[in-house]
N, CA and C atoms as an extended XYZ file, in Angstrom:
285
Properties=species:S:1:pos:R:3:atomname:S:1:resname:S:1:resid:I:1 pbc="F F F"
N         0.832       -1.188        0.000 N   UNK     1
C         0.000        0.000        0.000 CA  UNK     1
C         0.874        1.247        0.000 C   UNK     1
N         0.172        2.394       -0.214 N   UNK     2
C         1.141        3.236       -0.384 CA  UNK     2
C         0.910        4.884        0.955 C   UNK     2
N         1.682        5.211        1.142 N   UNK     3
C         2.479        5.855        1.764 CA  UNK     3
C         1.373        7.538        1.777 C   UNK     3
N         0.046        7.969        2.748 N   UNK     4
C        -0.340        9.419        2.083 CA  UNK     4
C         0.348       10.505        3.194 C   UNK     4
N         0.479       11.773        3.043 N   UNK     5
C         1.060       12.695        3.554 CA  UNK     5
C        -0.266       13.268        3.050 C   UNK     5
N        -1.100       13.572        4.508 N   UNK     6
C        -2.125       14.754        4.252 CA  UNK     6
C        -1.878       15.803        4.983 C   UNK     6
N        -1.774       16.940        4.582 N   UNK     7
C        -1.482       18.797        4.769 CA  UNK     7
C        -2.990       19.244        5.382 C   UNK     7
N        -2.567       20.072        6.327 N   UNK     8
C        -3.909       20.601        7.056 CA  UNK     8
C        -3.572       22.042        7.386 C   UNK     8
N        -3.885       22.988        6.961 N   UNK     9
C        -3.677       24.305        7.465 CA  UNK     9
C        -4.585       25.147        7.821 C   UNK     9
N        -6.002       24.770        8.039 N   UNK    10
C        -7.032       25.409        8.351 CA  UNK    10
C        -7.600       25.197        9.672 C   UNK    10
N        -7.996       25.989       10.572 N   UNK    11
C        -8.466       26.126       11.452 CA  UNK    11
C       -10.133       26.320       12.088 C   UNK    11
N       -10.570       26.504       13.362 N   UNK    12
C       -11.705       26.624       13.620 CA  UNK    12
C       -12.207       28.020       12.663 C   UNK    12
N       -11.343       29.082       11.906 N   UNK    13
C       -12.204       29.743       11.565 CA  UNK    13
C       -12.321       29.581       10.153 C   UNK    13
N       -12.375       28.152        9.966 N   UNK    14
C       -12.872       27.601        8.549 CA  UNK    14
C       -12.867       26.194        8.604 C   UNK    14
N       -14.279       26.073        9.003 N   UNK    15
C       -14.554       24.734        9.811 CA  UNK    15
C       -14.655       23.485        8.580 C   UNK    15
N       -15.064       24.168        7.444 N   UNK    16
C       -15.110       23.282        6.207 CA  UNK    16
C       -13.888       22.554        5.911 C   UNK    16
N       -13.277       23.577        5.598 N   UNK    17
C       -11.693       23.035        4.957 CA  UNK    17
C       -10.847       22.634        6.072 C   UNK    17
N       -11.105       22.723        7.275 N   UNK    18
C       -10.403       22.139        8.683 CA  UNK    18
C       -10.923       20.719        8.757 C   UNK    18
N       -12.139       20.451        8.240 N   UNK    19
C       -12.613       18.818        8.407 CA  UNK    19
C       -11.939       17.747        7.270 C   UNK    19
N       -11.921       18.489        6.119 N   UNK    20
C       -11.569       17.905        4.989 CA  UNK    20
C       -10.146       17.030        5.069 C   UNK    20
N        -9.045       17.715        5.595 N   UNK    21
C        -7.732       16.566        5.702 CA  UNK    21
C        -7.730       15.449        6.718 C   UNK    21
N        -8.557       16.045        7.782 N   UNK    22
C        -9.055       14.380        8.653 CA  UNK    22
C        -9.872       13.497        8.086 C   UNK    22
N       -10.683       13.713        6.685 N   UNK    23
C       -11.611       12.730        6.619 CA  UNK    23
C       -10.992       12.179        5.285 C   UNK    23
N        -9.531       13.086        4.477 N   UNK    24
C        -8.982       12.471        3.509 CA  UNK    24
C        -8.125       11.190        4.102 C   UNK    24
N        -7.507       11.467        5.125 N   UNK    25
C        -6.755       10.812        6.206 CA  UNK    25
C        -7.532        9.440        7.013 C   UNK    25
N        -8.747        9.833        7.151 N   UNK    26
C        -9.679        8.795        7.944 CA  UNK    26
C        -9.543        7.970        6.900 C   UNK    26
N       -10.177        8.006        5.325 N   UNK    27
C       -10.394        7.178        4.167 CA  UNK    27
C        -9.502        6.581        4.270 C   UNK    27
N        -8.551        7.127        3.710 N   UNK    28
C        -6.878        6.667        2.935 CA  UNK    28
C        -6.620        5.503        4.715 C   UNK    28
N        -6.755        5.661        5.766 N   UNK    29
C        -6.584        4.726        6.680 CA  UNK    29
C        -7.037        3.513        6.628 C   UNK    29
N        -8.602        4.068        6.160 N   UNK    30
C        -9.662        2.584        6.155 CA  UNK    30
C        -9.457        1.950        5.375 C   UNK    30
N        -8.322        2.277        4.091 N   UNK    31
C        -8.553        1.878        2.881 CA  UNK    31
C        -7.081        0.746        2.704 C   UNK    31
N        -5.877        0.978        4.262 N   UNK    32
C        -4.939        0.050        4.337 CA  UNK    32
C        -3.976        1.054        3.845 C   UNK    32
N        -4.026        2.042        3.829 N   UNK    33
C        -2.528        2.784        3.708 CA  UNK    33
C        -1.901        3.653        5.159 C   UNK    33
N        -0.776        3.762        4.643 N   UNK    34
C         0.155        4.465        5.944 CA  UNK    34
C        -0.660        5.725        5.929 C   UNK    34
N        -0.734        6.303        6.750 N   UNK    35
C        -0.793        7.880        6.706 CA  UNK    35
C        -0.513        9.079        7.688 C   UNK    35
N         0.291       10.258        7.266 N   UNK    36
C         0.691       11.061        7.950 CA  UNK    36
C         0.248       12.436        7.886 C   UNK    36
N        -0.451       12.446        8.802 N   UNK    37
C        -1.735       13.880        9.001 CA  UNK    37
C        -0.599       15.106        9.531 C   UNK    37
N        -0.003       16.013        8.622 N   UNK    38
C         0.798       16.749        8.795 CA  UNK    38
C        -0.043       18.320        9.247 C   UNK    38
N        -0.174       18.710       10.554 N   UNK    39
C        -1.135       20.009       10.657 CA  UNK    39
C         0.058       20.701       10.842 C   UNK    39
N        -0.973       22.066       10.385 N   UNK    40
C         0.319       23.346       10.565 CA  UNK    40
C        -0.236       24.654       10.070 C   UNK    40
N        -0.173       25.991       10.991 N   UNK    41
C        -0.916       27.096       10.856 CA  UNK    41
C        -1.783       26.615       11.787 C   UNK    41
N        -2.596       27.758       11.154 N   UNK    42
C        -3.997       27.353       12.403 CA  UNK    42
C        -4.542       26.126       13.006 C   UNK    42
N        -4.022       24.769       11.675 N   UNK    43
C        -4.641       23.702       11.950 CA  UNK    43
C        -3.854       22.983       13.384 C   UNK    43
N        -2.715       23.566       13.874 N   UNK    44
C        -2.011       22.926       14.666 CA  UNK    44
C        -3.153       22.877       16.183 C   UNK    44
N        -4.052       24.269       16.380 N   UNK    45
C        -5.199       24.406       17.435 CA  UNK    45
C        -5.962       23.074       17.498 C   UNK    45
N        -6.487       22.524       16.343 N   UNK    46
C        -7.546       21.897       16.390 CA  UNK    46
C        -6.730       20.069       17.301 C   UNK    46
N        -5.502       20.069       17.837 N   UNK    47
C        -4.958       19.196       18.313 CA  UNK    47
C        -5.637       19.192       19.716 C   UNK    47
N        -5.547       20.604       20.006 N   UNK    48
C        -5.729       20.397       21.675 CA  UNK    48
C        -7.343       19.988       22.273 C   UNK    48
N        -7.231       19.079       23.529 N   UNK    49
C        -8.132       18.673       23.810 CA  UNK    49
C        -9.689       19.566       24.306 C   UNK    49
N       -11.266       18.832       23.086 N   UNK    50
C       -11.443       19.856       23.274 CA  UNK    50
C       -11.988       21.119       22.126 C   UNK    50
N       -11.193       21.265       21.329 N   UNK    51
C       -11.307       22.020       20.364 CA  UNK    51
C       -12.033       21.348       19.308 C   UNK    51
N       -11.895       20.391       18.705 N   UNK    52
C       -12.809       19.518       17.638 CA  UNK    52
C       -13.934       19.152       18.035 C   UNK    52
N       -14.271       19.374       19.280 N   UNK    53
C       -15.485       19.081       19.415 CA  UNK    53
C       -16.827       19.901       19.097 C   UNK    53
N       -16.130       21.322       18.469 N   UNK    54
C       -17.077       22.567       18.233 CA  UNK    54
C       -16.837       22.814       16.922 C   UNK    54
N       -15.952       21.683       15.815 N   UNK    55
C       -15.466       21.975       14.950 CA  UNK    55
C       -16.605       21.228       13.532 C   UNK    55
N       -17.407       22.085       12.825 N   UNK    56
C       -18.347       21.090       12.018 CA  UNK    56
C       -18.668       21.814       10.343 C   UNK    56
N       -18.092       21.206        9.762 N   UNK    57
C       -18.468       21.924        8.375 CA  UNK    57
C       -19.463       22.373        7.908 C   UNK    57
N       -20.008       22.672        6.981 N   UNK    58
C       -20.759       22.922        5.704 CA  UNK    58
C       -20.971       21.210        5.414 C   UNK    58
N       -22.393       20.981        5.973 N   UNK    59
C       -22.907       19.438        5.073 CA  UNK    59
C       -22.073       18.242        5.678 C   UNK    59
N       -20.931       18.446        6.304 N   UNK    60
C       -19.443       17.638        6.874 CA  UNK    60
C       -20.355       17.073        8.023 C   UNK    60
N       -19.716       15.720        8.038 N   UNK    61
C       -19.691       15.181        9.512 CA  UNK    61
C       -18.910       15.723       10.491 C   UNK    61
N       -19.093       15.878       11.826 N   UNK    62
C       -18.396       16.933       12.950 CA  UNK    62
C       -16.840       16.126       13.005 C   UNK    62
N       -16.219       17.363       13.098 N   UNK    63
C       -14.731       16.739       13.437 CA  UNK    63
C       -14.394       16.211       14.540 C   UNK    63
N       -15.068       15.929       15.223 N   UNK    64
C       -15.216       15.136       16.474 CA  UNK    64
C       -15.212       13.597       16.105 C   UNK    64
N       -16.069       13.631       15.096 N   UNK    65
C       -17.086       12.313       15.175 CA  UNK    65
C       -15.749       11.899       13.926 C   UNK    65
N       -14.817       12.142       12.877 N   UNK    66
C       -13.776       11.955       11.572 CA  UNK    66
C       -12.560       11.723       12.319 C   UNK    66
N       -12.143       12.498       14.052 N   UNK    67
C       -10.823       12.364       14.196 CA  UNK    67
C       -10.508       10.844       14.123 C   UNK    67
N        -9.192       10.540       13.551 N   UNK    68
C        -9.006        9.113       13.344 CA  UNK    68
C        -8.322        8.728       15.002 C   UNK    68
N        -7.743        7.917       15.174 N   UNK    69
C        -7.524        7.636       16.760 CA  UNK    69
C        -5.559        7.406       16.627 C   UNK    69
N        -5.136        8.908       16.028 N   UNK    70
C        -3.830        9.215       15.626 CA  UNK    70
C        -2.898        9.571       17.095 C   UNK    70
N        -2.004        9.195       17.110 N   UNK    71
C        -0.719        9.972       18.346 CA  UNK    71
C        -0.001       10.729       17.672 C   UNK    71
N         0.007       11.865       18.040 N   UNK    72
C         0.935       12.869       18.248 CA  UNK    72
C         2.867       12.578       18.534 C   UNK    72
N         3.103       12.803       17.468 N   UNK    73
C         4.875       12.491       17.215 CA  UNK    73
C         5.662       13.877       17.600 C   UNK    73
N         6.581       13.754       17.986 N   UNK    74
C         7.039       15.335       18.308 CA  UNK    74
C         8.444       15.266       17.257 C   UNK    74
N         8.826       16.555       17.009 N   UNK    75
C         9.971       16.967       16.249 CA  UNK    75
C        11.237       15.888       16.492 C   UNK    75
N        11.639       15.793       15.037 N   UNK    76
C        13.130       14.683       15.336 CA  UNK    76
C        13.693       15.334       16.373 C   UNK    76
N        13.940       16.292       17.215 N   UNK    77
C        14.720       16.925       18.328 CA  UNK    77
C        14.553       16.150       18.949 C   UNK    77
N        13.410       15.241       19.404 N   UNK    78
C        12.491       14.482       20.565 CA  UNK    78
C        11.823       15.049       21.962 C   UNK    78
N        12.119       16.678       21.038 N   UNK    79
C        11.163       17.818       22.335 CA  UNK    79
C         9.685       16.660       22.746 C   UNK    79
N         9.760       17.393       24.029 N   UNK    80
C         8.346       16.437       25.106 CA  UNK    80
C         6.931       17.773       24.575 C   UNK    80
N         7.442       18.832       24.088 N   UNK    81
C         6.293       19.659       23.647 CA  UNK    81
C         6.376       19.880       21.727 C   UNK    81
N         5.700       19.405       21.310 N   UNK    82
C         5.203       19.113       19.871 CA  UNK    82
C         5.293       20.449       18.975 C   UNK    82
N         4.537       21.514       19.778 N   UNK    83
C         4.612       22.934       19.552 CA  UNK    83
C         4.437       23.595       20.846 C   UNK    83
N         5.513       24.053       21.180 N   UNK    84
C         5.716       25.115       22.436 CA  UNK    84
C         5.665       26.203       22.108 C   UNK    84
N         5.782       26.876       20.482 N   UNK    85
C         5.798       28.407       20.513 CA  UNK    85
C         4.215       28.675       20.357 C   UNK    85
N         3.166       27.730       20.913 N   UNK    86
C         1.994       27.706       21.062 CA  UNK    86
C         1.159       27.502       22.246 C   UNK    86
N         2.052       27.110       23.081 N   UNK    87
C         2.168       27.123       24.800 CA  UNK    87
C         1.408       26.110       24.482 C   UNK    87
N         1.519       24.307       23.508 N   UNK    88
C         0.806       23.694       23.669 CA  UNK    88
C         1.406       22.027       24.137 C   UNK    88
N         1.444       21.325       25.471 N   UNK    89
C         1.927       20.339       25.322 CA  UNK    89
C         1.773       19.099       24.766 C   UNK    89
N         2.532       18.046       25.044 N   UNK    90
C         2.014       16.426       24.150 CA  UNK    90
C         0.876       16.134       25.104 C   UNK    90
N         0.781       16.764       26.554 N   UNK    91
C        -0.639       15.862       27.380 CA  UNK    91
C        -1.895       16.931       26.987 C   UNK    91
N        -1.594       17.850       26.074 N   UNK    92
C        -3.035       18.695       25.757 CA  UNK    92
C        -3.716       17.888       24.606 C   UNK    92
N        -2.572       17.518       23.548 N   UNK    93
C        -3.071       17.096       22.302 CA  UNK    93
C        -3.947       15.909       22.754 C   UNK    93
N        -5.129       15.968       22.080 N   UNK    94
C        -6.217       14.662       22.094 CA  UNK    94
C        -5.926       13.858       21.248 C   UNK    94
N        -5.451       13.634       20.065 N   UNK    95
C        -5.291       12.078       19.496 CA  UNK    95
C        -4.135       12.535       18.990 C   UNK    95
């Protein structure tokens, strides 16, 4: 199977296009491939616990109900905080 890298840069204040790389990511999972849900920009918020639960598109199933049941990897450095220039730690992130 092959290998997806899905990009997420949207946030709660674009709840549409913030659902869309978790549910390209959910598929491409169900479907037997690797996949690496790369967030960044605003989308890095929608990690912390909490926040997806108010998160729901246009016509979209709630991003609550799409998050796949992913762990949080931190920088090759092997920092214990994932993104700190966001005051956000690895025990905030929910999946």
């Amino acid at each position: 199977m092959a290998t997806f890298i899905v990009s997420g840069s949207r946030g709660t204040d674009d709840p549409t296009m913030a659902t869309l790389p978790f549910m390209a990511a959910k598929v491409a999972k169900e479907q037997g491939h690797e996949v690496v849900l790369w967030l960044w920009n605003e989308a890095v918020t929608l990690g912390r616990k909490g926040i997806a639960d108010h998160v729901t598109g246009v016509n979209l199933t709630p991003l609550k109900d799409v998050l796949p049941p992913y762990k949080p990897r931190t920088f090759p450095s092997g920092s214990a905080e994932p993104v700190p220039w966001l005051g956000i730690s690895a025990q905030e992130l929910s999946f």
